[in-house]
Amino acid sequence: MKPLMVLGCVLVAGCSSIPERELENAFKYQRLKRYDIELAKPIASEYQTLASKAWKTMAAGGTSEYVSILELGDDALLARIHLIRSAKESIDIQTFIWKDDPTSRFVFDELVKAAERGVLVRILIDAVNTPATPAQLARMARAHRNLEICLYKPLRETIEYGKIGFMGNLVLKTKHMNRRMHNKLVLVDGRVGIAGGRNYEGKYYDRDPDFLFRDRDVVVAGPAVMDMQDSFELFWQDKSAVFLTQLLDVRREFEKLTNGNEPFSDPDDLWMFGEIDKLANERSLAKVRTSIKVYEADKVMFIYDTPRKFQGGKGRMDFDEWFEFLITGSTDRLVYQTPYLIYSRNVRRRIAELREDHPNYRIIASSNSLAAADHLAVYALSFKHRKELYKRTGIDIYEAKPYPGDQHDYVYGLDAIVDRAIENAGIDRDDVGRIERAGPLLCIHAKSLVLDGKVALIGSHNFDPRSAKLNTECGVFIDDEEVALALERVILNGCEPQNAWTVSKGPKTPVISHFSGFIGAISTALPVFDIWPYRYTTNFDLKEGCAPLPPRDPNFQQNYTDVGYFPEVPDSSTVIQTRLMKAFFGWARPLM
């Protein structure tokens, strides 16, 4: 195809109109009935009981909320299925990604069952990532009269647009394509909610043999869920929330369908969910899983962006303003975990002010190494500015190992996952080296922080410029020392030598290091052509038999071994791509 023809196709694809919400259209094409089945009753749930207790406390003039931190992916899936089965009136789900795989289909079947017993189910999915094929989405749209699905901010009138359509959107609809709904919520009866970082795909729920996310959610039972419900309603009623059957290719597939009650899950995949299916009916998850603990928190607040953020407006309790305000009040330490170490100018300024006001203030960050990262470009720009983060901002950085020593504590049923990986790959069980890397690679996806060991945040915000300026975000702030310290211990465990490499100043060579630092500073300041290969910091691993030390301790390098900038990266092409991104895409930092 000639260049002008390609350009013409891109322009035509990019000029496709962007649909807006049409209620008449939605009700015209939805509502096909399924065969009647016996209505199921909701299960009893401790969280529902605790929600009632919290409301009674509020009515009496007090404050009380109940929360559970969901560290394990399997626990997060169990909690979702449990709460779905406990629903009496409504279930609302808001997510950035819905991947059509065995895990999301298992969840969807549970949602259909809830709809069949009379529960109103609504699912809101950001449209930038295609959730499924038009045929599968058509099936989902007609699953039940009580189940509604909307995509948020679709880029055109069809769900599929191909490579040319993608380029057209990128060129002509950059602003629309770049501003996304990143919020993640599960709400049951407006009384119990889940917020955090997890989307809907097996990788978030310990259901992938090769790659898993270390993520985090929080269950909230109590009045704070009212704000979570208000947040969902703002997005659901927004004109950019488009019903599935408004998309032309989904509608065409919809009109081909006949009534049926076939489940969405493949029977061959149900073995993965046997234990979940059984335990989800238990009244108290805390009694069947020691990893799920219920805390009575002193104060819980749900803070969220509204759709007005896309128009430059400010909604109620704007997330970023509240986040900056909260940091400003800290006096001792900030411990946090995030996939990406890239910060907006405002956050960098606030942190600098903190360190000026409190010289002994310590900031500890748990994040991904290149070997564990899922977004190479974001890591590359973080690596480009690591001297600024370490030296000027004063952050102690710990980069996660892809196969951490405590991986059994991070993944439920890891041994079974590794056994299947060994069998699938045909690895000899005497080959110790390969077996150690036979299980899934672990990547941090959690977005959490603890201030002064007193206030905790769990949410969807990555603490990066994209979250601050482009995406809408939300999170749960928990003002309770017991919860905060529990979360802080988990994050700090991720910084332990068996689980992470410590970033520190590289070994110093007289004269050469000074010259290299001078050239490196000039190179880093360039938005393009940052080609100087040497960096101020590097990664270190603890020597056997030595005691861990903070990265700025005068004796640090005596106890640690320099393992280079990119330890355990399996192929040189990844390193080359990272260096090229660092060299030529520094201008893209505000978009990351």
JSON list of N, CA, C and O in Angstrom, two decimals, residues 74 77-78 81 85 101-107 109-110 201-202 205-208 265-280 289:
[
{"chain": "A", "resi": 74, "resn": "ASP", "atom": "N", "xyz": [-5.45, -14.78, 44.94]},
{"chain": "A", "resi": 74, "resn": "ASP", "atom": "CA", "xyz": [-6.50, -15.77, 45.18]},
{"chain": "A", "resi": 74, "resn": "ASP", "atom": "C", "xyz": [-7.50, -15.27, 46.22]},
{"chain": "A", "resi": 74, "resn": "ASP", "atom": "O", "xyz": [-8.71, -15.48, 46.09]},
{"chain": "A", "resi": 77, "resn": "LEU", "atom": "N", "xyz": [-9.84, -12.79, 44.53]},
{"chain": "A", "resi": 77, "resn": "LEU", "atom": "CA", "xyz": [-10.89, -13.45, 43.74]},
{"chain": "A", "resi": 77, "resn": "LEU", "atom": "C", "xyz": [-11.93, -14.06, 44.66]},
{"chain": "A", "resi": 77, "resn": "LEU", "atom": "O", "xyz": [-13.14, -13.95, 44.41]},
{"chain": "A", "resi": 78, "resn": "LEU", "atom": "N", "xyz": [-11.48, -14.70, 45.73]},
{"chain": "A", "resi": 78, "resn": "LEU", "atom": "CA", "xyz": [-12.41, -15.29, 46.70]},
{"chain": "A", "resi": 78, "resn": "LEU", "atom": "C", "xyz": [-13.33, -14.23, 47.28]},
{"chain": "A", "resi": 78, "resn": "LEU", "atom": "O", "xyz": [-14.56, -14.44, 47.38]},
{"chain": "A", "resi": 81, "resn": "ILE", "atom": "N", "xyz": [-16.06, -13.18, 44.66]},
{"chain": "A", "resi": 81, "resn": "ILE", "atom": "CA", "xyz": [-17.11, -14.17, 44.47]},
{"chain": "A", "resi": 81, "resn": "ILE", "atom": "C", "xyz": [-18.00, -14.24, 45.70]},
{"chain": "A", "resi": 81, "resn": "ILE", "atom": "O", "xyz": [-19.24, -14.32, 45.60]},
{"chain": "A", "resi": 85, "resn": "ARG", "atom": "N", "xyz": [-22.04, -13.27, 45.73]},
{"chain": "A", "resi": 85, "resn": "ARG", "atom": "CA", "xyz": [-23.07, -14.22, 46.19]},
{"chain": "A", "resi": 85, "resn": "ARG", "atom": "C", "xyz": [-23.86, -13.67, 47.36]},
{"chain": "A", "resi": 85, "resn": "ARG", "atom": "O", "xyz": [-24.97, -14.15, 47.63]},
{"chain": "A", "resi": 101, "resn": "ASP", "atom": "N", "xyz": [-10.85, -14.04, 29.57]},
{"chain": "A", "resi": 101, "resn": "ASP", "atom": "CA", "xyz": [-10.07, -15.25, 29.86]},
{"chain": "A", "resi": 101, "resn": "ASP", "atom": "C", "xyz": [-10.83, -16.07, 30.89]},
{"chain": "A", "resi": 101, "resn": "ASP", "atom": "O", "xyz": [-11.92, -15.68, 31.34]},
{"chain": "A", "resi": 102, "resn": "PRO", "atom": "N", "xyz": [-10.33, -17.24, 31.28]},
{"chain": "A", "resi": 102, "resn": "PRO", "atom": "CA", "xyz": [-11.09, -18.10, 32.21]},
{"chain": "A", "resi": 102, "resn": "PRO", "atom": "C", "xyz": [-11.48, -17.41, 33.51]},
{"chain": "A", "resi": 102, "resn": "PRO", "atom": "O", "xyz": [-12.58, -17.64, 34.03]},
{"chain": "A", "resi": 103, "resn": "THR", "atom": "N", "xyz": [-10.62, -16.55, 34.05]},
{"chain": "A", "resi": 103, "resn": "THR", "atom": "CA", "xyz": [-10.94, -15.90, 35.32]},
{"chain": "A", "resi": 103, "resn": "THR", "atom": "C", "xyz": [-12.09, -14.91, 35.18]},
{"chain": "A", "resi": 103, "resn": "THR", "atom": "O", "xyz": [-13.04, -14.92, 35.97]},
{"chain": "A", "resi": 104, "resn": "SER", "atom": "N", "xyz": [-12.04, -14.05, 34.17]},
{"chain": "A", "resi": 104, "resn": "SER", "atom": "CA", "xyz": [-13.12, -13.08, 34.00]},
{"chain": "A", "resi": 104, "resn": "SER", "atom": "C", "xyz": [-14.43, -13.78, 33.62]},
{"chain": "A", "resi": 104, "resn": "SER", "atom": "O", "xyz": [-15.51, -13.33, 34.02]},
{"chain": "A", "resi": 105, "resn": "ARG", "atom": "N", "xyz": [-14.35, -14.87, 32.90]},
{"chain": "A", "resi": 105, "resn": "ARG", "atom": "CA", "xyz": [-15.57, -15.61, 32.55]},
{"chain": "A", "resi": 105, "resn": "ARG", "atom": "C", "xyz": [-16.18, -16.26, 33.79]},
{"chain": "A", "resi": 105, "resn": "ARG", "atom": "O", "xyz": [-17.41, -16.32, 33.94]},
{"chain": "A", "resi": 106, "resn": "PHE", "atom": "N", "xyz": [-15.32, -16.75, 34.68]},
{"chain": "A", "resi": 106, "resn": "PHE", "atom": "CA", "xyz": [-15.81, -17.32, 35.94]},
{"chain": "A", "resi": 106, "resn": "PHE", "atom": "C", "xyz": [-16.54, -16.25, 36.76]},
{"chain": "A", "resi": 106, "resn": "PHE", "atom": "O", "xyz": [-17.63, -16.49, 37.29]},
{"chain": "A", "resi": 107, "resn": "VAL", "atom": "N", "xyz": [-15.94, -15.07, 36.84]},
{"chain": "A", "resi": 107, "resn": "VAL", "atom": "CA", "xyz": [-16.58, -13.96, 37.55]},
{"chain": "A", "resi": 107, "resn": "VAL", "atom": "C", "xyz": [-17.90, -13.59, 36.88]},
{"chain": "A", "resi": 107, "resn": "VAL", "atom": "O", "xyz": [-18.92, -13.36, 37.55]},
{"chain": "A", "resi": 109, "resn": "ASP", "atom": "N", "xyz": [-19.94, -15.40, 35.08]},
{"chain": "A", "resi": 109, "resn": "ASP", "atom": "CA", "xyz": [-20.98, -16.39, 35.36]},
{"chain": "A", "resi": 109, "resn": "ASP", "atom": "C", "xyz": [-21.61, -16.15, 36.73]},
{"chain": "A", "resi": 109, "resn": "ASP", "atom": "O", "xyz": [-22.83, -16.32, 36.91]},
{"chain": "A", "resi": 110, "resn": "GLU", "atom": "N", "xyz": [-20.80, -15.76, 37.71]},
{"chain": "A", "resi": 110, "resn": "GLU", "atom": "CA", "xyz": [-21.33, -15.45, 39.04]},
{"chain": "A", "resi": 110, "resn": "GLU", "atom": "C", "xyz": [-22.23, -14.21, 38.99]},
{"chain": "A", "resi": 110, "resn": "GLU", "atom": "O", "xyz": [-23.26, -14.14, 39.67]},
{"chain": "A", "resi": 201, "resn": "GLU", "atom": "N", "xyz": [-8.39, -10.16, 34.96]},
{"chain": "A", "resi": 201, "resn": "GLU", "atom": "CA", "xyz": [-7.56, -11.02, 34.14]},
{"chain": "A", "resi": 201, "resn": "GLU", "atom": "C", "xyz": [-6.87, -11.99, 35.09]},
{"chain": "A", "resi": 201, "resn": "GLU", "atom": "O", "xyz": [-6.59, -11.65, 36.24]},
{"chain": "A", "resi": 202, "resn": "GLY", "atom": "N", "xyz": [-6.58, -13.19, 34.63]},
{"chain": "A", "resi": 202, "resn": "GLY", "atom": "CA", "xyz": [-6.00, -14.20, 35.49]},
{"chain": "A", "resi": 202, "resn": "GLY", "atom": "C", "xyz": [-4.71, -13.79, 36.16]},
{"chain": "A", "resi": 202, "resn": "GLY", "atom": "O", "xyz": [-4.39, -14.25, 37.26]},
{"chain": "A", "resi": 205, "resn": "TYR", "atom": "N", "xyz": [-4.99, -12.61, 39.73]},
{"chain": "A", "resi": 205, "resn": "TYR", "atom": "CA", "xyz": [-5.65, -13.50, 40.70]},
{"chain": "A", "resi": 205, "resn": "TYR", "atom": "C", "xyz": [-4.96, -14.86, 40.82]},
{"chain": "A", "resi": 205, "resn": "TYR", "atom": "O", "xyz": [-5.61, -15.86, 41.07]},
{"chain": "A", "resi": 206, "resn": "ASP", "atom": "N", "xyz": [-3.63, -14.88, 40.64]},
{"chain": "A", "resi": 206, "resn": "ASP", "atom": "CA", "xyz": [-2.85, -16.10, 40.78]},
{"chain": "A", "resi": 206, "resn": "ASP", "atom": "C", "xyz": [-3.32, -17.20, 39.83]},
{"chain": "A", "resi": 206, "resn": "ASP", "atom": "O", "xyz": [-3.36, -18.37, 40.19]},
{"chain": "A", "resi": 207, "resn": "ARG", "atom": "N", "xyz": [-3.66, -16.82, 38.61]},
{"chain": "A", "resi": 207, "resn": "ARG", "atom": "CA", "xyz": [-4.20, -17.79, 37.65]},
{"chain": "A", "resi": 207, "resn": "ARG", "atom": "C", "xyz": [-3.43, -17.76, 36.32]},
{"chain": "A", "resi": 207, "resn": "ARG", "atom": "O", "xyz": [-4.00, -17.96, 35.26]},
{"chain": "A", "resi": 208, "resn": "ASP", "atom": "N", "xyz": [-2.13, -17.51, 36.38]},
{"chain": "A", "resi": 208, "resn": "ASP", "atom": "CA", "xyz": [-1.30, -17.53, 35.18]},
{"chain": "A", "resi": 208, "resn": "ASP", "atom": "C", "xyz": [0.02, -18.22, 35.51]},
{"chain": "A", "resi": 208, "resn": "ASP", "atom": "O", "xyz": [0.68, -17.85, 36.49]},
{"chain": "A", "resi": 265, "resn": "SER", "atom": "N", "xyz": [-18.11, -19.82, 31.18]},
{"chain": "A", "resi": 265, "resn": "SER", "atom": "CA", "xyz": [-16.89, -20.56, 31.50]},
{"chain": "A", "resi": 265, "resn": "SER", "atom": "C", "xyz": [-16.81, -21.85, 30.70]},
{"chain": "A", "resi": 265, "resn": "SER", "atom": "O", "xyz": [-17.83, -22.52, 30.47]},
{"chain": "A", "resi": 266, "resn": "ASP", "atom": "N", "xyz": [-15.61, -22.19, 30.30]},
{"chain": "A", "resi": 266, "resn": "ASP", "atom": "CA", "xyz": [-15.34, -23.48, 29.68]},
{"chain": "A", "resi": 266, "resn": "ASP", "atom": "C", "xyz": [-15.25, -24.53, 30.79]},
{"chain": "A", "resi": 266, "resn": "ASP", "atom": "O", "xyz": [-14.49, -24.35, 31.74]},
{"chain": "A", "resi": 267, "resn": "PRO", "atom": "N", "xyz": [-16.00, -25.63, 30.70]},
{"chain": "A", "resi": 267, "resn": "PRO", "atom": "CA", "xyz": [-15.93, -26.66, 31.76]},
{"chain": "A", "resi": 267, "resn": "PRO", "atom": "C", "xyz": [-14.52, -27.15, 32.02]},
{"chain": "A", "resi": 267, "resn": "PRO", "atom": "O", "xyz": [-14.19, -27.54, 33.15]},
{"chain": "A", "resi": 268, "resn": "ASP", "atom": "N", "xyz": [-13.67, -27.12, 30.99]},
{"chain": "A", "resi": 268, "resn": "ASP", "atom": "CA", "xyz": [-12.29, -27.59, 31.16]},
{"chain": "A", "resi": 268, "resn": "ASP", "atom": "C", "xyz": [-11.46, -26.65, 32.03]},
{"chain": "A", "resi": 268, "resn": "ASP", "atom": "O", "xyz": [-10.36, -27.02, 32.47]},
{"chain": "A", "resi": 269, "resn": "ASP", "atom": "N", "xyz": [-11.96, -25.43, 32.26]},
{"chain": "A", "resi": 269, "resn": "ASP", "atom": "CA", "xyz": [-11.21, -24.46, 33.08]},
{"chain": "A", "resi": 269, "resn": "ASP", "atom": "C", "xyz": [-11.67, -24.41, 34.53]},
{"chain": "A", "resi": 269, "resn": "ASP", "atom": "O", "xyz": [-11.02, -23.76, 35.36]},
{"chain": "A", "resi": 270, "resn": "LEU", "atom": "N", "xyz": [-12.77, -25.09, 34.84]},
{"chain": "A", "resi": 270, "resn": "LEU", "atom": "CA", "xyz": [-13.36, -24.93, 36.17]},
{"chain": "A", "resi": 270, "resn": "LEU", "atom": "C", "xyz": [-12.52, -25.53, 37.29]},
{"chain": "A", "resi": 270, "resn": "LEU", "atom": "O", "xyz": [-12.72, -25.18, 38.46]},
{"chain": "A", "resi": 271, "resn": "TRP", "atom": "N", "xyz": [-11.58, -26.42, 36.94]},
{"chain": "A", "resi": 271, "resn": "TRP", "atom": "CA", "xyz": [-10.71, -26.98, 37.97]},
{"chain": "A", "resi": 271, "resn": "TRP", "atom": "C", "xyz": [-9.91, -25.88, 38.69]},
{"chain": "A", "resi": 271, "resn": "TRP", "atom": "O", "xyz": [-9.52, -26.02, 39.86]},
{"chain": "A", "resi": 272, "resn": "MET", "atom": "N", "xyz": [-9.69, -24.76, 38.00]},
{"chain": "A", "resi": 272, "resn": "MET", "atom": "CA", "xyz": [-8.91, -23.66, 38.58]},
{"chain": "A", "resi": 272, "resn": "MET", "atom": "C", "xyz": [-9.65, -22.94, 39.70]},
{"chain": "A", "resi": 272, "resn": "MET", "atom": "O", "xyz": [-9.06, -22.20, 40.47]},
{"chain": "A", "resi": 273, "resn": "PHE", "atom": "N", "xyz": [-10.96, -23.16, 39.78]},
{"chain": "A", "resi": 273, "resn": "PHE", "atom": "CA", "xyz": [-11.78, -22.37, 40.70]},
{"chain": "A", "resi": 273, "resn": "PHE", "atom": "C", "xyz": [-12.54, -23.23, 41.70]},
{"chain": "A", "resi": 273, "resn": "PHE", "atom": "O", "xyz": [-13.45, -22.74, 42.37]},
{"chain": "A", "resi": 274, "resn": "GLY", "atom": "N", "xyz": [-12.16, -24.50, 41.82]},
{"chain": "A", "resi": 274, "resn": "GLY", "atom": "CA", "xyz": [-12.87, -25.41, 42.71]},
{"chain": "A", "resi": 274, "resn": "GLY", "atom": "C", "xyz": [-12.85, -24.96, 44.16]},
{"chain": "A", "resi": 274, "resn": "GLY", "atom": "O", "xyz": [-13.88, -24.95, 44.85]},
{"chain": "A", "resi": 275, "resn": "GLU", "atom": "N", "xyz": [-11.68, -24.58, 44.66]},
{"chain": "A", "resi": 275, "resn": "GLU", "atom": "CA", "xyz": [-11.57, -24.17, 46.07]},
{"chain": "A", "resi": 275, "resn": "GLU", "atom": "C", "xyz": [-12.31, -22.84, 46.29]},
{"chain": "A", "resi": 275, "resn": "GLU", "atom": "O", "xyz": [-12.99, -22.67, 47.31]},
{"chain": "A", "resi": 276, "resn": "ILE", "atom": "N", "xyz": [-12.18, -21.92, 45.34]},
{"chain": "A", "resi": 276, "resn": "ILE", "atom": "CA", "xyz": [-12.90, -20.65, 45.44]},
{"chain": "A", "resi": 276, "resn": "ILE", "atom": "C", "xyz": [-14.40, -20.89, 45.50]},
{"chain": "A", "resi": 276, "resn": "ILE", "atom": "O", "xyz": [-15.12, -20.32, 46.33]},
{"chain": "A", "resi": 277, "resn": "ASP", "atom": "N", "xyz": [-14.89, -21.74, 44.63]},
{"chain": "A", "resi": 277, "resn": "ASP", "atom": "CA", "xyz": [-16.32, -22.04, 44.56]},
{"chain": "A", "resi": 277, "resn": "ASP", "atom": "C", "xyz": [-16.83, -22.58, 45.90]},
{"chain": "A", "resi": 277, "resn": "ASP", "atom": "O", "xyz": [-17.94, -22.25, 46.33]},
{"chain": "A", "resi": 278, "resn": "LYS", "atom": "N", "xyz": [-16.01, -23.36, 46.56]},
{"chain": "A", "resi": 278, "resn": "LYS", "atom": "CA", "xyz": [-16.41, -23.95, 47.84]},
{"chain": "A", "resi": 278, "resn": "LYS", "atom": "C", "xyz": [-16.33, -22.94, 48.98]},
{"chain": "A", "resi": 278, "resn": "LYS", "atom": "O", "xyz": [-17.28, -22.78, 49.76]},
{"chain": "A", "resi": 279, "resn": "LEU", "atom": "N", "xyz": [-15.21, -22.24, 49.10]},
{"chain": "A", "resi": 279, "resn": "LEU", "atom": "CA", "xyz": [-14.99, -21.36, 50.24]},
{"chain": "A", "resi": 279, "resn": "LEU", "atom": "C", "xyz": [-15.82, -20.08, 50.17]},
{"chain": "A", "resi": 279, "resn": "LEU", "atom": "O", "xyz": [-16.08, -19.45, 51.20]},
{"chain": "A", "resi": 280, "resn": "ALA", "atom": "N", "xyz": [-16.22, -19.68, 48.97]},
{"chain": "A", "resi": 280, "resn": "ALA", "atom": "CA", "xyz": [-16.95, -18.42, 48.82]},
{"chain": "A", "resi": 280, "resn": "ALA", "atom": "C", "xyz": [-18.28, -18.43, 49.57]},
{"chain": "A", "resi": 280, "resn": "ALA", "atom": "O", "xyz": [-18.81, -17.36, 49.88]},
{"chain": "A", "resi": 289, "resn": "ARG", "atom": "N", "xyz": [-9.45, -18.37, 55.76]},
{"chain": "A", "resi": 289, "resn": "ARG", "atom": "CA", "xyz": [-8.18, -17.90, 55.21]},
{"chain": "A", "resi": 289, "resn": "ARG", "atom": "C", "xyz": [-7.50, -16.99, 56.24]},
{"chain": "A", "resi": 289, "resn": "ARG", "atom": "O", "xyz": [-7.98, -15.89, 56.51]}
]
